[in-house]
N, CA, C and O atoms as CSV, one atom per row, in Angstrom:
chain,resi,resn,atom,element,x,y,z
A,1,MET,N,N,27.482,32.652,18.213
A,1,MET,CA,C,28.028,31.350,18.495
A,1,MET,C,C,27.056,30.274,18.006
A,1,MET,O,O,25.881,30.275,18.373
A,2,LYS,N,N,27.555,29.362,17.181
A,2,LYS,CA,C,26.729,28.297,16.635
A,2,LYS,C,C,26.561,27.181,17.650
A,2,LYS,O,O,27.512,26.820,18.343
A,3,PRO,N,N,25.330,26.620,17.743
A,3,PRO,CA,C,25.158,25.476,18.641
A,3,PRO,C,C,25.906,24.267,18.091
A,3,PRO,O,O,25.983,24.070,16.878
A,4,ARG,N,N,26.452,23.468,18.990
A,4,ARG,CA,C,27.193,22.277,18.580
A,4,ARG,C,C,26.274,21.157,18.123
A,4,ARG,O,O,26.665,20.322,17.308
A,5,PHE,N,N,25.083,21.137,18.632
A,5,PHE,CA,C,24.161,20.039,18.358
A,5,PHE,C,C,22.826,20.614,17.930
A,5,PHE,O,O,22.230,21.409,18.656
A,6,ALA,N,N,22.355,20.223,16.768
A,6,ALA,CA,C,21.036,20.625,16.286
A,6,ALA,C,C,20.145,19.389,16.297
A,6,ALA,O,O,20.343,18.492,15.478
A,7,PRO,N,N,19.172,19.316,17.197
A,7,PRO,CA,C,18.336,18.116,17.296
A,7,PRO,C,C,17.485,17.926,16.048
A,7,PRO,O,O,16.995,18.893,15.464
A,8,SER,N,N,17.318,16.681,15.650
A,8,SER,CA,C,16.477,16.368,14.493
A,8,SER,C,C,15.011,16.396,14.905
A,8,SER,O,O,14.684,16.372,16.091
A,9,SER,N,N,14.141,16.447,13.914
A,9,SER,CA,C,12.706,16.455,14.223
A,9,SER,C,C,12.272,15.127,14.842
A,9,SER,O,O,11.365,15.094,15.674
A,10,ALA,N,N,12.921,14.031,14.436
A,10,ALA,CA,C,12.580,12.724,15.026
A,10,ALA,C,C,12.950,12.696,16.502
A,10,ALA,O,O,12.204,12.165,17.324
A,11,LEU,N,N,14.091,13.262,16.833
A,11,LEU,CA,C,14.521,13.316,18.230
A,11,LEU,C,C,13.562,14.161,19.046
A,11,LEU,O,O,13.199,13.793,20.163
A,12,LEU,N,N,13.152,15.293,18.491
A,12,LEU,CA,C,12.208,16.162,19.194
A,12,LEU,C,C,10.850,15.489,19.361
A,12,LEU,O,O,10.208,15.638,20.401
A,13,ALA,N,N,10.409,14.746,18.337
A,13,ALA,CA,C,9.128,14.035,18.440
A,13,ALA,C,C,9.202,12.966,19.524
A,13,ALA,O,O,8.261,12.799,20.300
A,14,GLY,N,N,10.317,12.243,19.578
A,14,GLY,CA,C,10.491,11.229,20.615
A,14,GLY,C,C,10.497,11.842,22.005
A,14,GLY,O,O,9.919,11.289,22.940
A,15,PHE,N,N,11.150,12.979,22.133
A,15,PHE,CA,C,11.189,13.689,23.408
A,15,PHE,C,C,9.781,14.123,23.814
A,15,PHE,O,O,9.404,13.996,24.979
A,16,ALA,N,N,9.004,14.635,22.856
A,16,ALA,CA,C,7.634,15.070,23.148
A,16,ALA,C,C,6.775,13.894,23.591
A,16,ALA,O,O,5.975,14.034,24.516
A,17,LEU,N,N,6.926,12.731,22.946
A,17,LEU,CA,C,6.163,11.548,23.366
A,17,LEU,C,C,6.562,11.118,24.773
A,17,LEU,O,O,5.720,10.705,25.570
A,18,GLY,N,N,7.855,11.222,25.067
A,18,GLY,CA,C,8.322,10.886,26.411
A,18,GLY,C,C,7.716,11.796,27.457
A,18,GLY,O,O,7.314,11.340,28.527
A,19,LEU,N,N,7.649,13.082,27.153
A,19,LEU,CA,C,7.034,14.032,28.077
A,19,LEU,C,C,5.559,13.722,28.284
A,19,LEU,O,O,5.045,13.850,29.396
A,20,LEU,N,N,4.878,13.318,27.225
A,20,LEU,CA,C,3.464,12.980,27.330
A,20,LEU,C,C,3.267,11.793,28.266
A,20,LEU,O,O,2.339,11.793,29.076
A,21,VAL,N,N,4.114,10.797,28.166
A,21,VAL,CA,C,4.019,9.618,29.033
A,21,VAL,C,C,4.276,10.026,30.478
A,21,VAL,O,O,3.555,9.599,31.380
A,22,VAL,N,N,5.292,10.842,30.703
A,22,VAL,CA,C,5.612,11.273,32.059
A,22,VAL,C,C,4.479,12.117,32.637
A,22,VAL,O,O,4.111,11.947,33.799
A,23,ALA,N,N,3.930,13.017,31.838
A,23,ALA,CA,C,2.891,13.924,32.331
A,23,ALA,C,C,1.574,13.216,32.601
A,23,ALA,O,O,0.885,13.548,33.565
A,24,THR,N,N,1.212,12.247,31.767
A,24,THR,CA,C,-0.098,11.616,31.914
A,24,THR,C,C,-0.038,10.232,32.540
A,24,THR,O,O,-1.040,9.741,33.059
A,25,GLY,N,N,1.133,9.596,32.497
A,25,GLY,CA,C,1.249,8.246,33.002
A,25,GLY,C,C,0.715,7.210,32.032
A,25,GLY,O,O,0.672,6.022,32.351
A,26,VAL,N,N,0.307,7.651,30.849
A,26,VAL,CA,C,-0.244,6.750,29.838
A,26,VAL,C,C,0.636,6.824,28.598
A,26,VAL,O,O,0.881,7.910,28.073
A,27,PRO,N,N,1.107,5.683,28.133
A,27,PRO,CA,C,1.913,5.716,26.911
A,27,PRO,C,C,1.102,6.247,25.730
A,27,PRO,O,O,-0.060,5.880,25.556
A,28,ALA,N,N,1.707,7.097,24.934
A,28,ALA,CA,C,1.052,7.615,23.742
A,28,ALA,C,C,0.910,6.493,22.726
A,28,ALA,O,O,1.814,5.676,22.551
A,29,GLN,N,N,-0.226,6.466,22.068
A,29,GLN,CA,C,-0.440,5.443,21.053
A,29,GLN,C,C,0.045,5.975,19.716
A,29,GLN,O,O,-0.378,7.035,19.257
A,30,VAL,N,N,0.926,5.228,19.113
A,30,VAL,CA,C,1.447,5.585,17.803
A,30,VAL,C,C,0.963,4.528,16.828
A,30,VAL,O,O,1.242,3.342,16.997
A,31,SER,N,N,0.239,4.960,15.812
A,31,SER,CA,C,-0.266,3.983,14.848
A,31,SER,C,C,0.891,3.464,14.014
A,31,SER,O,O,1.821,4.202,13.691
A,32,GLU,N,N,0.822,2.180,13.670
A,32,GLU,CA,C,1.884,1.566,12.889
A,32,GLU,C,C,1.856,2.022,11.444
A,32,GLU,O,O,2.908,2.108,10.811
A,33,ARG,N,N,0.699,2.312,10.913
A,33,ARG,CA,C,0.541,2.701,9.528
A,33,ARG,C,C,-0.291,3.963,9.426
A,33,ARG,O,O,-1.282,4.107,10.141
A,34,PRO,N,N,0.089,4.869,8.562
A,34,PRO,CA,C,-0.779,6.035,8.366
A,34,PRO,C,C,-2.055,5.592,7.662
A,34,PRO,O,O,-2.069,4.566,6.981
A,35,PRO,N,N,-3.125,6.364,7.825
A,35,PRO,CA,C,-4.361,5.992,7.150
A,35,PRO,C,C,-4.164,6.062,5.631
A,35,PRO,O,O,-3.332,6.834,5.153
A,36,PRO,N,N,-4.920,5.266,4.875
A,36,PRO,CA,C,-4.776,5.287,3.422
A,36,PRO,C,C,-5.087,6.667,2.862
A,36,PRO,O,O,-5.954,7.377,3.374
A,37,ARG,N,N,-4.379,7.035,1.818
A,37,ARG,CA,C,-4.598,8.332,1.191
A,37,ARG,C,C,-5.814,8.311,0.289
A,37,ARG,O,O,-6.433,9.351,0.062
A,38,TRP,N,N,-6.171,7.133,-0.234
A,38,TRP,CA,C,-7.296,7.004,-1.150
A,38,TRP,C,C,-8.200,5.883,-0.673
A,38,TRP,O,O,-7.751,4.941,-0.020
A,39,THR,N,N,-9.478,5.994,-1.006
A,39,THR,CA,C,-10.408,4.906,-0.714
A,39,THR,C,C,-10.314,3.873,-1.837
A,39,THR,O,O,-9.810,4.168,-2.920
A,40,LEU,N,N,-10.795,2.677,-1.573
A,40,LEU,CA,C,-10.794,1.635,-2.595
A,40,LEU,C,C,-11.606,2.081,-3.804
A,40,LEU,O,O,-11.214,1.827,-4.943
A,41,ALA,N,N,-12.735,2.744,-3.565
A,41,ALA,CA,C,-13.568,3.216,-4.679
A,41,ALA,C,C,-12.799,4.202,-5.563
A,41,ALA,O,O,-12.891,4.140,-6.789
A,42,GLU,N,N,-12.045,5.106,-4.945
A,42,GLU,CA,C,-11.253,6.064,-5.717
A,42,GLU,C,C,-10.170,5.362,-6.538
A,42,GLU,O,O,-9.911,5.734,-7.683
A,43,LEU,N,N,-9.545,4.351,-5.946
A,43,LEU,CA,C,-8.504,3.617,-6.648
A,43,LEU,C,C,-9.077,2.820,-7.822
A,43,LEU,O,O,-8.439,2.700,-8.868
A,44,LEU,N,N,-10.270,2.283,-7.643
A,44,LEU,CA,C,-10.892,1.527,-8.729
A,44,LEU,C,C,-11.357,2.444,-9.856
A,44,LEU,O,O,-11.326,2.051,-11.022
A,45,VAL,N,N,-11.784,3.652,-9.523
A,45,VAL,CA,C,-12.117,4.638,-10.553
A,45,VAL,C,C,-10.850,5.008,-11.326
A,45,VAL,O,O,-10.883,5.123,-12.551
A,46,ALA,N,N,-9.745,5.191,-10.621
A,46,ALA,CA,C,-8.474,5.504,-11.276
A,46,ALA,C,C,-8.064,4.362,-12.205
A,46,ALA,O,O,-7.558,4.611,-13.300
A,47,PHE,N,N,-8.273,3.123,-11.786
A,47,PHE,CA,C,-7.965,1.966,-12.625
A,47,PHE,C,C,-8.804,2.016,-13.896
A,47,PHE,O,O,-8.283,1.835,-14.997
A,48,ALA,N,N,-10.103,2.262,-13.744
A,48,ALA,CA,C,-11.005,2.309,-14.900
A,48,ALA,C,C,-10.617,3.445,-15.849
A,48,ALA,O,O,-10.673,3.278,-17.067
A,49,GLN,N,N,-10.225,4.591,-15.303
A,49,GLN,CA,C,-9.822,5.715,-16.145
A,49,GLN,C,C,-8.512,5.426,-16.877
A,49,GLN,O,O,-8.328,5.873,-18.010
A,50,ALA,N,N,-7.611,4.693,-16.252
A,50,ALA,CA,C,-6.342,4.353,-16.885
A,50,ALA,C,C,-6.537,3.321,-17.990
A,50,ALA,O,O,-5.720,3.230,-18.906
A,51,ASP,N,N,-7.608,2.548,-17.909
A,51,ASP,CA,C,-7.907,1.511,-18.907
A,51,ASP,C,C,-8.522,2.183,-20.138
A,51,ASP,O,O,-9.728,2.093,-20.369
A,52,THR,N,N,-7.681,2.854,-20.919
A,52,THR,CA,C,-8.171,3.682,-22.028
A,52,THR,C,C,-8.814,2.878,-23.151
A,52,THR,O,O,-9.671,3.412,-23.855
A,53,ASP,N,N,-8.435,1.615,-23.347
A,53,ASP,CA,C,-9.054,0.824,-24.410
A,53,ASP,C,C,-10.253,0.020,-23.909
A,53,ASP,O,O,-10.917,-0.654,-24.697
A,54,GLY,N,N,-10.537,0.087,-22.592
A,54,GLY,CA,C,-11.728,-0.533,-22.021
A,54,GLY,C,C,-11.751,-2.051,-22.028
A,54,GLY,O,O,-12.826,-2.651,-21.990
A,55,ASN,N,N,-10.573,-2.690,-22.077
A,55,ASN,CA,C,-10.555,-4.155,-22.107
A,55,ASN,C,C,-10.501,-4.791,-20.717
A,55,ASN,O,O,-10.435,-6.016,-20.606
A,56,GLY,N,N,-10.528,-3.982,-19.660
A,56,GLY,CA,C,-10.580,-4.503,-18.293
A,56,GLY,C,C,-9.242,-4.809,-17.663
A,56,GLY,O,O,-9.188,-5.182,-16.491
A,57,VAL,N,N,-8.157,-4.663,-18.407
A,57,VAL,CA,C,-6.806,-4.852,-17.886
A,57,VAL,C,C,-5.952,-3.675,-18.345
A,57,VAL,O,O,-6.305,-2.968,-19.289
A,58,LEU,N,N,-4.819,-3.472,-17.661
A,58,LEU,CA,C,-3.940,-2.355,-18.004
A,58,LEU,C,C,-2.651,-2.852,-18.642
A,58,LEU,O,O,-1.985,-3.747,-18.122
A,59,SER,N,N,-2.318,-2.261,-19.765
A,59,SER,CA,C,-1.008,-2.496,-20.353
A,59,SER,C,C,0.021,-1.737,-19.514
A,59,SER,O,O,-0.340,-0.981,-18.613
A,60,ARG,N,N,1.286,-1.942,-19.813
A,60,ARG,CA,C,2.323,-1.203,-19.102
A,60,ARG,C,C,2.113,0.307,-19.268
A,60,ARG,O,O,2.231,1.055,-18.297
A,61,ALA,N,N,1.805,0.756,-20.479
A,61,ALA,CA,C,1.602,2.190,-20.738
A,61,ALA,C,C,0.399,2.720,-19.966
A,61,ALA,O,O,0.458,3.811,-19.399
A,62,GLU,N,N,-0.682,1.964,-19.940
A,62,GLU,CA,C,-1.861,2.396,-19.193
A,62,GLU,C,C,-1.574,2.428,-17.696
A,62,GLU,O,O,-2.017,3.348,-17.009
A,63,ALA,N,N,-0.842,1.445,-17.175
A,63,ALA,CA,C,-0.535,1.379,-15.745
A,63,ALA,C,C,0.280,2.584,-15.289
A,63,ALA,O,O,0.204,2.976,-14.124
A,64,GLN,N,N,1.058,3.175,-16.192
A,64,GLN,CA,C,1.855,4.349,-15.833
A,64,GLN,C,C,0.972,5.558,-15.507
A,64,GLN,O,O,1.449,6.529,-14.920
A,65,GLN,N,N,-0.302,5.507,-15.879
A,65,GLN,CA,C,-1.242,6.601,-15.613
A,65,GLN,C,C,-1.894,6.504,-14.236
A,65,GLN,O,O,-2.595,7.424,-13.813
A,66,LEU,N,N,-1.669,5.403,-13.542
A,66,LEU,CA,C,-2.281,5.214,-12.221
A,66,LEU,C,C,-1.685,6.161,-11.198
A,66,LEU,O,O,-0.502,6.498,-11.259
A,67,ALA,N,N,-2.513,6.585,-10.260
A,67,ALA,CA,C,-2.061,7.492,-9.200
A,67,ALA,C,C,-1.124,6.807,-8.226
A,67,ALA,O,O,-0.230,7.444,-7.669
A,68,ILE,N,N,-1.320,5.524,-8.020
A,68,ILE,CA,C,-0.483,4.808,-7.060
A,68,ILE,C,C,-0.064,3.470,-7.649
A,68,ILE,O,O,-0.897,2.662,-8.061
A,69,LEU,N,N,1.228,3.257,-7.680
A,69,LEU,CA,C,1.808,1.987,-8.106
A,69,LEU,C,C,2.678,1.488,-6.966
A,69,LEU,O,O,3.804,1.959,-6.802
A,70,PRO,N,N,2.179,0.535,-6.166
A,70,PRO,CA,C,2.942,0.096,-4.997
A,70,PRO,C,C,4.221,-0.654,-5.347
A,70,PRO,O,O,5.105,-0.782,-4.500
A,71,ARG,N,N,4.339,-1.148,-6.562
A,71,ARG,CA,C,5.529,-1.897,-6.999
A,71,ARG,C,C,5.757,-1.649,-8.482
A,71,ARG,O,O,4.979,-0.945,-9.125
A,72,THR,N,N,6.811,-2.221,-9.017
A,72,THR,CA,C,7.044,-2.099,-10.453
A,72,THR,C,C,5.986,-2.897,-11.205
A,72,THR,O,O,5.327,-3.768,-10.637
A,73,PHE,N,N,5.835,-2.588,-12.484
A,73,PHE,CA,C,4.850,-3.292,-13.299
A,73,PHE,C,C,5.117,-4.800,-13.289
A,73,PHE,O,O,4.184,-5.595,-13.174
A,74,GLU,N,N,6.378,-5.191,-13.409
A,74,GLU,CA,C,6.727,-6.615,-13.426
A,74,GLU,C,C,6.326,-7.306,-12.131
A,74,GLU,O,O,5.860,-8.445,-12.156
A,75,GLU,N,N,6.503,-6.631,-11.001
A,75,GLU,CA,C,6.127,-7.217,-9.711
A,75,GLU,C,C,4.608,-7.275,-9.558
A,75,GLU,O,O,4.077,-8.208,-8.957
A,76,MET,N,N,3.918,-6.284,-10.100
A,76,MET,CA,C,2.463,-6.249,-9.974
A,76,MET,C,C,1.784,-7.275,-10.877
A,76,MET,O,O,0.733,-7.814,-10.530
A,77,ASP,N,N,2.381,-7.541,-12.025
A,77,ASP,CA,C,1.835,-8.526,-12.966
A,77,ASP,C,C,2.181,-9.919,-12.444
A,77,ASP,O,O,3.117,-10.561,-12.920
A,78,GLN,N,N,1.421,-10.365,-11.472
A,78,GLN,CA,C,1.750,-11.588,-10.746
A,78,GLN,C,C,1.725,-12.836,-11.610
A,78,GLN,O,O,2.524,-13.744,-11.382
A,79,ASN,N,N,0.842,-12.916,-12.590
A,79,ASN,CA,C,0.778,-14.110,-13.423
A,79,ASN,C,C,1.621,-13.975,-14.694
A,79,ASN,O,O,1.620,-14.865,-15.544
A,80,LYS,N,N,2.335,-12.859,-14.814
A,80,LYS,CA,C,3.292,-12.629,-15.914
A,80,LYS,C,C,2.666,-12.751,-17.300
A,80,LYS,O,O,3.276,-13.295,-18.220
A,81,ASP,N,N,1.426,-12.232,-17.442
A,81,ASP,CA,C,0.780,-12.273,-18.753
A,81,ASP,C,C,0.937,-10.965,-19.527
A,81,ASP,O,O,0.376,-10.816,-20.612
A,82,GLY,N,N,1.694,-10.019,-18.975
A,82,GLY,CA,C,1.969,-8.773,-19.682
A,82,GLY,C,C,0.951,-7.672,-19.478
A,82,GLY,O,O,1.092,-6.584,-20.037
A,83,VAL,N,N,-0.076,-7.941,-18.681
A,83,VAL,CA,C,-1.079,-6.922,-18.363
A,83,VAL,C,C,-1.374,-6.973,-16.863
A,83,VAL,O,O,-1.108,-7.973,-16.195
A,84,LEU,N,N,-1.921,-5.888,-16.358
A,84,LEU,CA,C,-2.273,-5.792,-14.940
A,84,LEU,C,C,-3.788,-5.870,-14.812
A,84,LEU,O,O,-4.508,-4.986,-15.275
A,85,SER,N,N,-4.262,-6.938,-14.180
A,85,SER,CA,C,-5.706,-7.077,-13.977
A,85,SER,C,C,-6.123,-6.281,-12.741
A,85,SER,O,O,-5.303,-5.914,-11.899
A,86,ARG,N,N,-7.414,-6.032,-12.667
A,86,ARG,CA,C,-7.939,-5.319,-11.503
A,86,ARG,C,C,-7.691,-6.123,-10.232
A,86,ARG,O,O,-7.391,-5.547,-9.187
A,87,ALA,N,N,-7.813,-7.436,-10.308
A,87,ALA,CA,C,-7.584,-8.288,-9.136
A,87,ALA,C,C,-6.132,-8.205,-8.670
A,87,ALA,O,O,-5.871,-8.145,-7.468
A,88,GLU,N,N,-5.187,-8.199,-9.609
A,88,GLU,CA,C,-3.769,-8.073,-9.246
A,88,GLU,C,C,-3.519,-6.723,-8.576
A,88,GLU,O,O,-2.810,-6.640,-7.573
A,89,TYR,N,N,-4.105,-5.676,-9.134
A,89,TYR,CA,C,-3.946,-4.320,-8.590
A,89,TYR,C,C,-4.520,-4.236,-7.179
A,89,TYR,O,O,-3.864,-3.727,-6.270
A,90,GLU,N,N,-5.735,-4.731,-6.994
A,90,GLU,CA,C,-6.372,-4.692,-5.669
A,90,GLU,C,C,-5.559,-5.483,-4.642
A,90,GLU,O,O,-5.381,-5.022,-3.514
A,91,ALA,N,N,-5.066,-6.660,-5.014
A,91,ALA,CA,C,-4.314,-7.500,-4.078
A,91,ALA,C,C,-3.050,-6.770,-3.611
A,91,ALA,O,O,-2.716,-6.811,-2.427
A,92,LEU,N,N,-2.358,-6.115,-4.517
A,92,LEU,CA,C,-1.129,-5.415,-4.128
A,92,LEU,C,C,-1.418,-4.163,-3.312
A,92,LEU,O,O,-0.646,-3.809,-2.421
A,93,LEU,N,N,-2.530,-3.490,-3.613
A,93,LEU,CA,C,-2.900,-2.315,-2.812
A,93,LEU,C,C,-3.188,-2.724,-1.375
A,93,LEU,O,O,-2.762,-2.062,-0.428
A,94,ARG,N,N,-3.907,-3.811,-1.230
A,94,ARG,CA,C,-4.230,-4.299,0.120
A,94,ARG,C,C,-2.957,-4.716,0.862
A,94,ARG,O,O,-2.814,-4.445,2.054
A,95,ALA,N,N,-2.053,-5.363,0.168
A,95,ALA,CA,C,-0.802,-5.803,0.782
A,95,ALA,C,C,0.078,-4.622,1.173
A,95,ALA,O,O,0.874,-4.720,2.106
A,96,SER,N,N,-0.064,-3.496,0.455
A,96,SER,CA,C,0.771,-2.332,0.748
A,96,SER,C,C,0.109,-1.380,1.750
A,96,SER,O,O,0.643,-0.307,2.032
A,97,GLY,N,N,-1.051,-1.770,2.285
A,97,GLY,CA,C,-1.691,-0.954,3.323
A,97,GLY,C,C,-2.765,-0.031,2.817
A,97,GLY,O,O,-3.328,0.733,3.601
A,98,GLN,N,N,-3.068,-0.068,1.556
A,98,GLN,CA,C,-4.195,0.710,1.034
A,98,GLN,C,C,-5.454,-0.060,1.368
A,98,GLN,O,O,-5.379,-1.214,1.789
A,99,PRO,N,N,-6.627,0.565,1.185
A,99,PRO,CA,C,-7.885,-0.063,1.599
A,99,PRO,C,C,-8.125,-1.435,1.025
A,99,PRO,O,O,-9.153,-2.051,1.309
């Protein structure tokens, strides 16, 4: 006989948090953001490695080599000069919750 209701993992997680509150009397702390996957130093090394011509900015083709692109190239190129500067990249990483 098949069960009529299969609980989702989110429902089970919510139930487990509820049990924790009931058992301890203390609400469980849930962080709003997961910790960053990369450090700022690692991201800047990735930027430097993607900058294959060494001019200090990334073309669209070079930017495609980055490990993390929080937005499209057009959105990241804030001053619309056709290249992605390190400052533009860092600002968007910080805004997206990276270090």
